[in-house]
PDB file of C-alpha atoms in Angstrom:
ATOM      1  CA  UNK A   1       7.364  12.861 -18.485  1.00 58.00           C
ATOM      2  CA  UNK A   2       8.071   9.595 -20.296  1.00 76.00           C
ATOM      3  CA  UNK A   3       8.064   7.677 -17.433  1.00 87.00           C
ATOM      4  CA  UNK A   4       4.625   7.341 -16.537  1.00 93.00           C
ATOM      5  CA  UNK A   5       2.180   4.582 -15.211  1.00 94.00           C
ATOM      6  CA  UNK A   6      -0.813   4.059 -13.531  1.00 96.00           C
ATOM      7  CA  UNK A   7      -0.245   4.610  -9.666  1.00 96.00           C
ATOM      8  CA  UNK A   8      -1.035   1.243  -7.379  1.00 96.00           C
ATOM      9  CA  UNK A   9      -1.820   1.833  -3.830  1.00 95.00           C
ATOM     10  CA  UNK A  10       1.211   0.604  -2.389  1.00 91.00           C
ATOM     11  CA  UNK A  11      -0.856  -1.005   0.743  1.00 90.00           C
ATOM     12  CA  UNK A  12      -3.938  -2.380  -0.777  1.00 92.00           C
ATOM     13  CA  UNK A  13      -2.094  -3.214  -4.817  1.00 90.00           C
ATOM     14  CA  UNK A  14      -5.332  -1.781  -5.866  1.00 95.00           C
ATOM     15  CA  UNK A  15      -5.641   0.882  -8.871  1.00 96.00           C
ATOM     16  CA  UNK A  16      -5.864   4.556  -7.147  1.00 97.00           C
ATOM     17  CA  UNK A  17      -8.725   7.226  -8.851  1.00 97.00           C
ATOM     18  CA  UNK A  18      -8.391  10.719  -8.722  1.00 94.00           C
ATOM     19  CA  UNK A  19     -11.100  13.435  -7.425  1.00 95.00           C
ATOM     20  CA  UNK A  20     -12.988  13.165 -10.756  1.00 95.00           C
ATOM     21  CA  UNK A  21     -12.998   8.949 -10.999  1.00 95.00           C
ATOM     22  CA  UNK A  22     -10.631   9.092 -13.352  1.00 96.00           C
ATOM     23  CA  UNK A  23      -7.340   6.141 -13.166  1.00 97.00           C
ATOM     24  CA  UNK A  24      -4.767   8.385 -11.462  1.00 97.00           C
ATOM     25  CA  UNK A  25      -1.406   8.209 -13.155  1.00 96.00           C
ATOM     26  CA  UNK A  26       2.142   8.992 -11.723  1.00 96.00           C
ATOM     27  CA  UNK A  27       5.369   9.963 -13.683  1.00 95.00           C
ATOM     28  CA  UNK A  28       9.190   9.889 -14.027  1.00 94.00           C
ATOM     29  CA  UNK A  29      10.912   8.780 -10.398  1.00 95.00           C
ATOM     30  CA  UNK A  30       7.392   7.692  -8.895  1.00 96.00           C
ATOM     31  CA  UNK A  31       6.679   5.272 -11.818  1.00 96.00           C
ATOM     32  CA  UNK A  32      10.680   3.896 -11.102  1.00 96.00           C
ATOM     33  CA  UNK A  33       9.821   3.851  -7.432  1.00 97.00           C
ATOM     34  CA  UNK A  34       6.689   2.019  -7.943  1.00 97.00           C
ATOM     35  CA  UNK A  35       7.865  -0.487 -10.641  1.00 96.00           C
ATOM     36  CA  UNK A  36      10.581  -1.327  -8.515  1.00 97.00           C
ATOM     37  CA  UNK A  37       8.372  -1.971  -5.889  1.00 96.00           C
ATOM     38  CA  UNK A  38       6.541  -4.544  -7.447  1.00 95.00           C
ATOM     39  CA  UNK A  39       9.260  -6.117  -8.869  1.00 96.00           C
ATOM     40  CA  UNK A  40      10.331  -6.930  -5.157  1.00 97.00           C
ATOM     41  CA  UNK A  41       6.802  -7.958  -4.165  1.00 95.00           C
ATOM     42  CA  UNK A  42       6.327 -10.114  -7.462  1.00 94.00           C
ATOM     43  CA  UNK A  43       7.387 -13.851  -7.805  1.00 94.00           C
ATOM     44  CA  UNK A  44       9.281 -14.800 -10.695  1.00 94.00           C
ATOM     45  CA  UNK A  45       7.196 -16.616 -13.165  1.00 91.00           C
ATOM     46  CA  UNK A  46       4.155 -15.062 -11.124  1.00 90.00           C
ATOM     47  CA  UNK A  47       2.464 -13.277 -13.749  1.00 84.00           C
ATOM     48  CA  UNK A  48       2.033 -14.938 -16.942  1.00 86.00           C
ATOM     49  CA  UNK A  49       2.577 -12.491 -19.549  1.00 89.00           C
ATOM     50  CA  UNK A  50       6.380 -12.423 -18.543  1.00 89.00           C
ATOM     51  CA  UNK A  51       7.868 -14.834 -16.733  1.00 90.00           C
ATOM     52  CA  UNK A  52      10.711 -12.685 -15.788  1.00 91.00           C
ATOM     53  CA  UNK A  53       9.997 -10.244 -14.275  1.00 93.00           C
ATOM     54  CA  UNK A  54      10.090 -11.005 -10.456  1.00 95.00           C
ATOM     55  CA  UNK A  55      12.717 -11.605  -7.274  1.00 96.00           C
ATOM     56  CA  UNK A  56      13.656 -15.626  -7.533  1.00 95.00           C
ATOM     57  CA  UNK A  57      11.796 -16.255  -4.205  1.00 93.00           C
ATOM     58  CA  UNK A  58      11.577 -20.070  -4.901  1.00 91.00           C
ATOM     59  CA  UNK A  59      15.318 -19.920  -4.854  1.00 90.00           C
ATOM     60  CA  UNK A  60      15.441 -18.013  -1.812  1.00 90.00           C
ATOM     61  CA  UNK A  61      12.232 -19.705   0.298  1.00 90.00           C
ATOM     62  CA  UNK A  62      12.378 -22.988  -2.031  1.00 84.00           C
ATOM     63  CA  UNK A  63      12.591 -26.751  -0.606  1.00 71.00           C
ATOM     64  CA  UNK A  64      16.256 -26.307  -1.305  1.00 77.00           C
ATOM     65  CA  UNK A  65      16.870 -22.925   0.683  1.00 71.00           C
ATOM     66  CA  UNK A  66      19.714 -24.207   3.034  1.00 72.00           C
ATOM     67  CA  UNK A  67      21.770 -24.163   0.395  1.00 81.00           C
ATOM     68  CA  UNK A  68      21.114 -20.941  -0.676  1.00 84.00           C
ATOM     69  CA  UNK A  69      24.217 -17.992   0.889  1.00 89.00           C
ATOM     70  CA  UNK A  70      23.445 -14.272   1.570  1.00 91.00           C
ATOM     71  CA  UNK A  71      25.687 -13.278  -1.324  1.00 94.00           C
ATOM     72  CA  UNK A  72      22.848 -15.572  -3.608  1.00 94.00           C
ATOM     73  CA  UNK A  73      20.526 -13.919  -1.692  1.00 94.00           C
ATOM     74  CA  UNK A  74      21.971 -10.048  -1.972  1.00 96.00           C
ATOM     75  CA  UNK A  75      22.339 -10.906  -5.532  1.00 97.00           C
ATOM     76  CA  UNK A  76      19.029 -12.069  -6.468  1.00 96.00           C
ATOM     77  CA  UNK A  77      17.732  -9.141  -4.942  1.00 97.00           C
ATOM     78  CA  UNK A  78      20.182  -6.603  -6.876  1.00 98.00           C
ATOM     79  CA  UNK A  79      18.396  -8.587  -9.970  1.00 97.00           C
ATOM     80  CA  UNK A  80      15.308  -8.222  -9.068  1.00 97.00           C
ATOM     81  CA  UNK A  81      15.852  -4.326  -8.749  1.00 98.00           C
ATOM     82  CA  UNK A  82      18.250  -4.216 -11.882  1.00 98.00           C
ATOM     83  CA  UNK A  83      15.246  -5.184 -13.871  1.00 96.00           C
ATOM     84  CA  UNK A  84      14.089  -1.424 -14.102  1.00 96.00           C
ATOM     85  CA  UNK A  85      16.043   0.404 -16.464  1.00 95.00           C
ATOM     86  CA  UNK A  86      15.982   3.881 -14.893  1.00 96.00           C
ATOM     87  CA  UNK A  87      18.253   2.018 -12.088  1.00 98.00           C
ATOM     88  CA  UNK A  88      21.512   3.153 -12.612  1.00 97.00           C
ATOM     89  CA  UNK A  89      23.529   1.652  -9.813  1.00 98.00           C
ATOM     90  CA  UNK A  90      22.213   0.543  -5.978  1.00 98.00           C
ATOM     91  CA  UNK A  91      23.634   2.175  -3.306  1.00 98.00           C
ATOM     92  CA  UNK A  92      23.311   0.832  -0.495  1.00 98.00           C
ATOM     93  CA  UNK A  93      21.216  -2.513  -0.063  1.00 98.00           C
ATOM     94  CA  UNK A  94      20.070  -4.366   3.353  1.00 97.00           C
ATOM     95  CA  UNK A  95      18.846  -7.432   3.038  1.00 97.00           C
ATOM     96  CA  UNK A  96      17.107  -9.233   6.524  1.00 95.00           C
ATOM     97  CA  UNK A  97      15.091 -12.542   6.348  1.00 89.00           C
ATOM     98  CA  UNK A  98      13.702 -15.586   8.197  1.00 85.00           C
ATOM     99  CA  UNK A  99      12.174 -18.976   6.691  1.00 78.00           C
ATOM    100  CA  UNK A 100       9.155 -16.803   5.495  1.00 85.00           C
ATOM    101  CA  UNK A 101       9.778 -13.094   5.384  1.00 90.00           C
ATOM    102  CA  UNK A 102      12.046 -11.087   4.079  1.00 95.00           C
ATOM    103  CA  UNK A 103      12.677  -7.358   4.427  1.00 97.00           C
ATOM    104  CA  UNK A 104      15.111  -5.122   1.668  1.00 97.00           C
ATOM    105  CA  UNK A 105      16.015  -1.578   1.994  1.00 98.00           C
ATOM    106  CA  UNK A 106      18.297  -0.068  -0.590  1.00 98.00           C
ATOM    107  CA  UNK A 107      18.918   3.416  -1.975  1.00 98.00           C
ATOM    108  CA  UNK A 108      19.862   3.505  -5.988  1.00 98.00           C
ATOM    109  CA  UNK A 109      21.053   6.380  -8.391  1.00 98.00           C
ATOM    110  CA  UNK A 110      18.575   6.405 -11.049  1.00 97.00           C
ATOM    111  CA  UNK A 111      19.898   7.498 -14.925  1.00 96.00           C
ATOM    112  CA  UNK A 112      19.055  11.452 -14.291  1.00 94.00           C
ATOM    113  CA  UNK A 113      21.091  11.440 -11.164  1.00 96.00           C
ATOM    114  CA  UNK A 114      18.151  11.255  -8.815  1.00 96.00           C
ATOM    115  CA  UNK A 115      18.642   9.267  -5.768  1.00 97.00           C
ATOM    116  CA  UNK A 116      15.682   6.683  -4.776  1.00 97.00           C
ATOM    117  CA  UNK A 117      15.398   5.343  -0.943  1.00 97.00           C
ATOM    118  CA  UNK A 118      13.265   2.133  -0.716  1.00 97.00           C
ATOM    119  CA  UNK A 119      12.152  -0.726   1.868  1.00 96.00           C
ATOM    120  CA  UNK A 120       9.944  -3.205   1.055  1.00 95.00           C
ATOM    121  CA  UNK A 121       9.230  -6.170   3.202  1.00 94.00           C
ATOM    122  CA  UNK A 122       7.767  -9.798   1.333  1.00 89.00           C
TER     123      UNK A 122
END
């Protein structure tokens, strides 16, 4: 139980309480799930305190996104979910996107051996 956090509502990004109003907090492969998660839905140099954490979307959705390839985009992605260091290797990873959206579903071995199964769609 080292891994633990504060659990987000993964529709609303909004800080969950439990029964007795207290901040509800989740541990070990729910606190990798979740940080992942939001490092997918976060843009780099979005949130001031660090500047890296994030998925590159200026590079991807940027004025200069023609001459960005799906293996820059695949690999700005695996970044993106690299940043969590209970992520041993990805899996599998799916990457689908338009002008303006784009969808990624991957599965990843965390360190303990635990497999993770994720979509998440920006």
């Amino acid at each position: 139980m080292d891994n633990m956090t504060l659990m987000i509502d993964p529709e609303t990004r909004d800080l969950v309480f439990d029964e007795d109003g207290s901040f509800k907090k989740i541990f070990d492969t729910d606190t990798t799930v979740q940080n992942v998660r939001h490092a997918l839905l976060t843009w780099k140099k979005e949130f001031f305190a660090d500047e890296t954490h994030g998925t590159d979307y200026e590079r991807i959705f940027g004025l200069n996104q023609n001459d960005v390839d799906n293996d820059e985009i695949e690999e700005i992605i695996r970044e993106a979910i690299l940043q969590e260091p209970d992520i041993s290797r990805i899996d599998t990873l799916t990457v689908s996107y338009d002008r303006r959206n784009i969808s990624v579903e991957f599965s990843a071995t965390l360190v303990n051996g635990e497999t993770i199964v994720l979509g998440v769609t920006a």
